Amino acid sequence: MTTNNTAGDVKDMSLAREGVNRIQWAEREMGVLRLVRERFEQEKPLAGYKYSLCLHVTTETANLAITLKAGGADLVLCASNPLSTQDDVAAALVSEYGIPTYSIKGEDNETYYRHINAALDHAPHYTMDDGADLVSSLHTQRADLLSNVLGGTEETTTGVIRLTAMANDGKLAYPIIAVNEAETKHFFDNRYGTGQSTLDGITRATNILWAGRKVVVGGYGWCGRGVASRARGMGAHVIVTEVNPIRALEAVMDGFTVMPSAEAAAEGEVFITVTGGYHTISGDHIAVMKDGAILSNSGHFNVEIDIPALEGMSVGHRGVRDFVEEYTLKDGRHIYLLGEGRLINLAAAEGHPSAVMDMSFANQALSAEYLVKNQDSLGKGVHVVPRETDQEVGRLKLESMGINIDSLSAEQQHYQDSWDQGT
Ligand code: ADE
């Protein structure tokens, strides 16, 4: 059953109760966001403003949306990926929390963009995006709405790269805070979140044993570091491919085998792309892969694996398990593509665990407040999360975990601030 009304477009309203239970379960792990929500309930810093959110519709996002609403925001939500929606959460947001939500897991491209447009119909003062599809649609197809927009935030690496390109082209029409650049975001969410949830997604989809498996990780950014370290932790032999010499060196000194993709293609049994780039796995790579190779992606877009090339090399394909498509190549080999090449951690699992999304989304909520407070002074372009916000999120996270740390004495602080004391 599809419900399509003014309060959103979700798969099945009868899933709402399950959604509420899971949203509440996630909330237990999101202590920093809870503190923000409690303050927002009192102070209502977002009152009077309309927000269009384009995020993965998960239990963690639900807690962010509830926090923004508690702060007075008038908001609507749509999916930032066709395959990442948790349908029970979407139903709960509409029916139990009064947050119009447009997202259905497995929606086609046309529906995906219809939902983005429905979110834009809200005529937002602020946007909150993950991957920049909302902002890109706003600038290219709905530019009439731009005069109303005061600011925005962006969640992920890929989105920040796209927005920076827009700003460099002089096309970005308003200030956007790059939440991804906060240390309390990418050090934790990208590394530990993507690391754990990617292995989780591949495990849920395939039930493979990792121990002894040859795993090729494409890209050694924060996500790649996390995926490689978690795969090693499960006993896999991990090969890293990179184009950046410093990252490649870091991977070598972290103890991984590093080699060109063309060589890794023939060695690997499981491939995981996290470069954020285009055709990290190409048709030439697939041509030399072992029979039974598993291909997966945890980067934002489904372009890291050249799926059209895989299709062109195949005589047919069929689904063999949920999120596992078996391609039969002309020479009889089988290649397995997971989750249509979309982010496997959100397609086949539940995305990053709540405890890391806590920090990412506390940064989002505090950045939303910062934008309102500073809307007259922030110019068009991509801005960083203020250092104090980042530090405060880290401090509160430690506090919520019951961990105390030291602080500098006056004497130590003086030493830090001086230049005249040497040997
Ligand atoms: N991105 C990665 N994991 C996520 C999650 N659990 N919720 C929202 N966005 C995410």
PDB file of C-alpha atoms and ligand atoms in Angstrom, residues 55-62 80 86 130 155-156 185 189 193-194 197 343 345-346 350-354 356-357 361, ligand 1:
ATOM      1  CA  LEU A  55      18.496  12.813   4.469  1.00  0.00           C
ATOM      2  CA  HIS A  56      18.604   9.037   4.759  1.00  0.00           C
ATOM      3  CA  VAL A  57      15.296   8.246   6.453  1.00  0.00           C
ATOM      4  CA  THR A  58      16.513   6.211   9.417  1.00  0.00           C
ATOM      5  CA  THR A  59      15.834   6.015  13.139  1.00  0.00           C
ATOM      6  CA  GLU A  60      18.718   8.445  13.716  1.00  0.00           C
ATOM      7  CA  THR A  61      17.367  10.962  11.208  1.00  0.00           C
ATOM      8  CA  ALA A  62      13.987  10.681  12.882  1.00  0.00           C
ATOM      9  CA  SER A  80      18.607  11.341   0.071  1.00  0.00           C
ATOM     10  CA  GLN A  86      13.461   2.584   6.622  1.00  0.00           C
ATOM     11  CA  ASP A 130      23.014  14.720   2.383  1.00  0.00           C
ATOM     12  CA  GLU A 155      26.047  16.133   5.839  1.00  0.00           C
ATOM     13  CA  THR A 156      28.487  14.219   3.689  1.00  0.00           C
ATOM     14  CA  LYS A 185      31.598  14.219  12.409  1.00  0.00           C
ATOM     15  CA  ASP A 189      30.816   8.800  11.646  1.00  0.00           C
ATOM     16  CA  GLY A 193      30.203   4.372  11.392  1.00  0.00           C
ATOM     17  CA  THR A 194      30.939   3.461   7.785  1.00  0.00           C
ATOM     18  CA  SER A 197      27.918  -0.643   9.047  1.00  0.00           C
ATOM     19  CA  LEU A 343      25.468   2.371  -0.230  1.00  0.00           C
ATOM     20  CA  ASN A 345      25.492  -0.078   4.727  1.00  0.00           C
ATOM     21  CA  LEU A 346      22.118   1.635   4.352  1.00  0.00           C
ATOM     22  CA  GLU A 350      20.692   0.189   9.108  1.00  0.00           C
ATOM     23  CA  GLY A 351      23.440   2.687   8.314  1.00  0.00           C
ATOM     24  CA  HIS A 352      25.801   4.069  10.893  1.00  0.00           C
ATOM     25  CA  PRO A 353      24.968   3.175  14.479  1.00  0.00           C
ATOM     26  CA  SER A 354      23.061   5.747  16.524  1.00  0.00           C
ATOM     27  CA  VAL A 356      28.047   8.023  16.063  1.00  0.00           C
ATOM     28  CA  MET A 357      25.095   9.648  14.296  1.00  0.00           C
ATOM     29  CA  PHE A 361      23.282  15.150  14.077  1.00  0.00           C
TER      30      PHE A 361
HETATM   31  N1  ADE B   1      24.270   8.022   6.976  1.00  0.00           N
HETATM   32  C1  ADE B   1      24.904   6.892   7.300  1.00  0.00           C
HETATM   33  N2  ADE B   1      24.260   6.242   8.268  1.00  0.00           N
HETATM   34  C2  ADE B   1      23.159   6.967   8.577  1.00  0.00           C
HETATM   35  C3  ADE B   1      22.114   6.816   9.505  1.00  0.00           C
HETATM   36  N3  ADE B   1      22.056   5.769  10.331  1.00  0.00           N
HETATM   37  N4  ADE B   1      21.155   7.754   9.534  1.00  0.00           N
HETATM   38  C4  ADE B   1      21.225   8.809   8.697  1.00  0.00           C
HETATM   39  N5  ADE B   1      22.191   9.014   7.812  1.00  0.00           N
HETATM   40  C5  ADE B   1      23.174   8.097   7.750  1.00  0.00           C
END
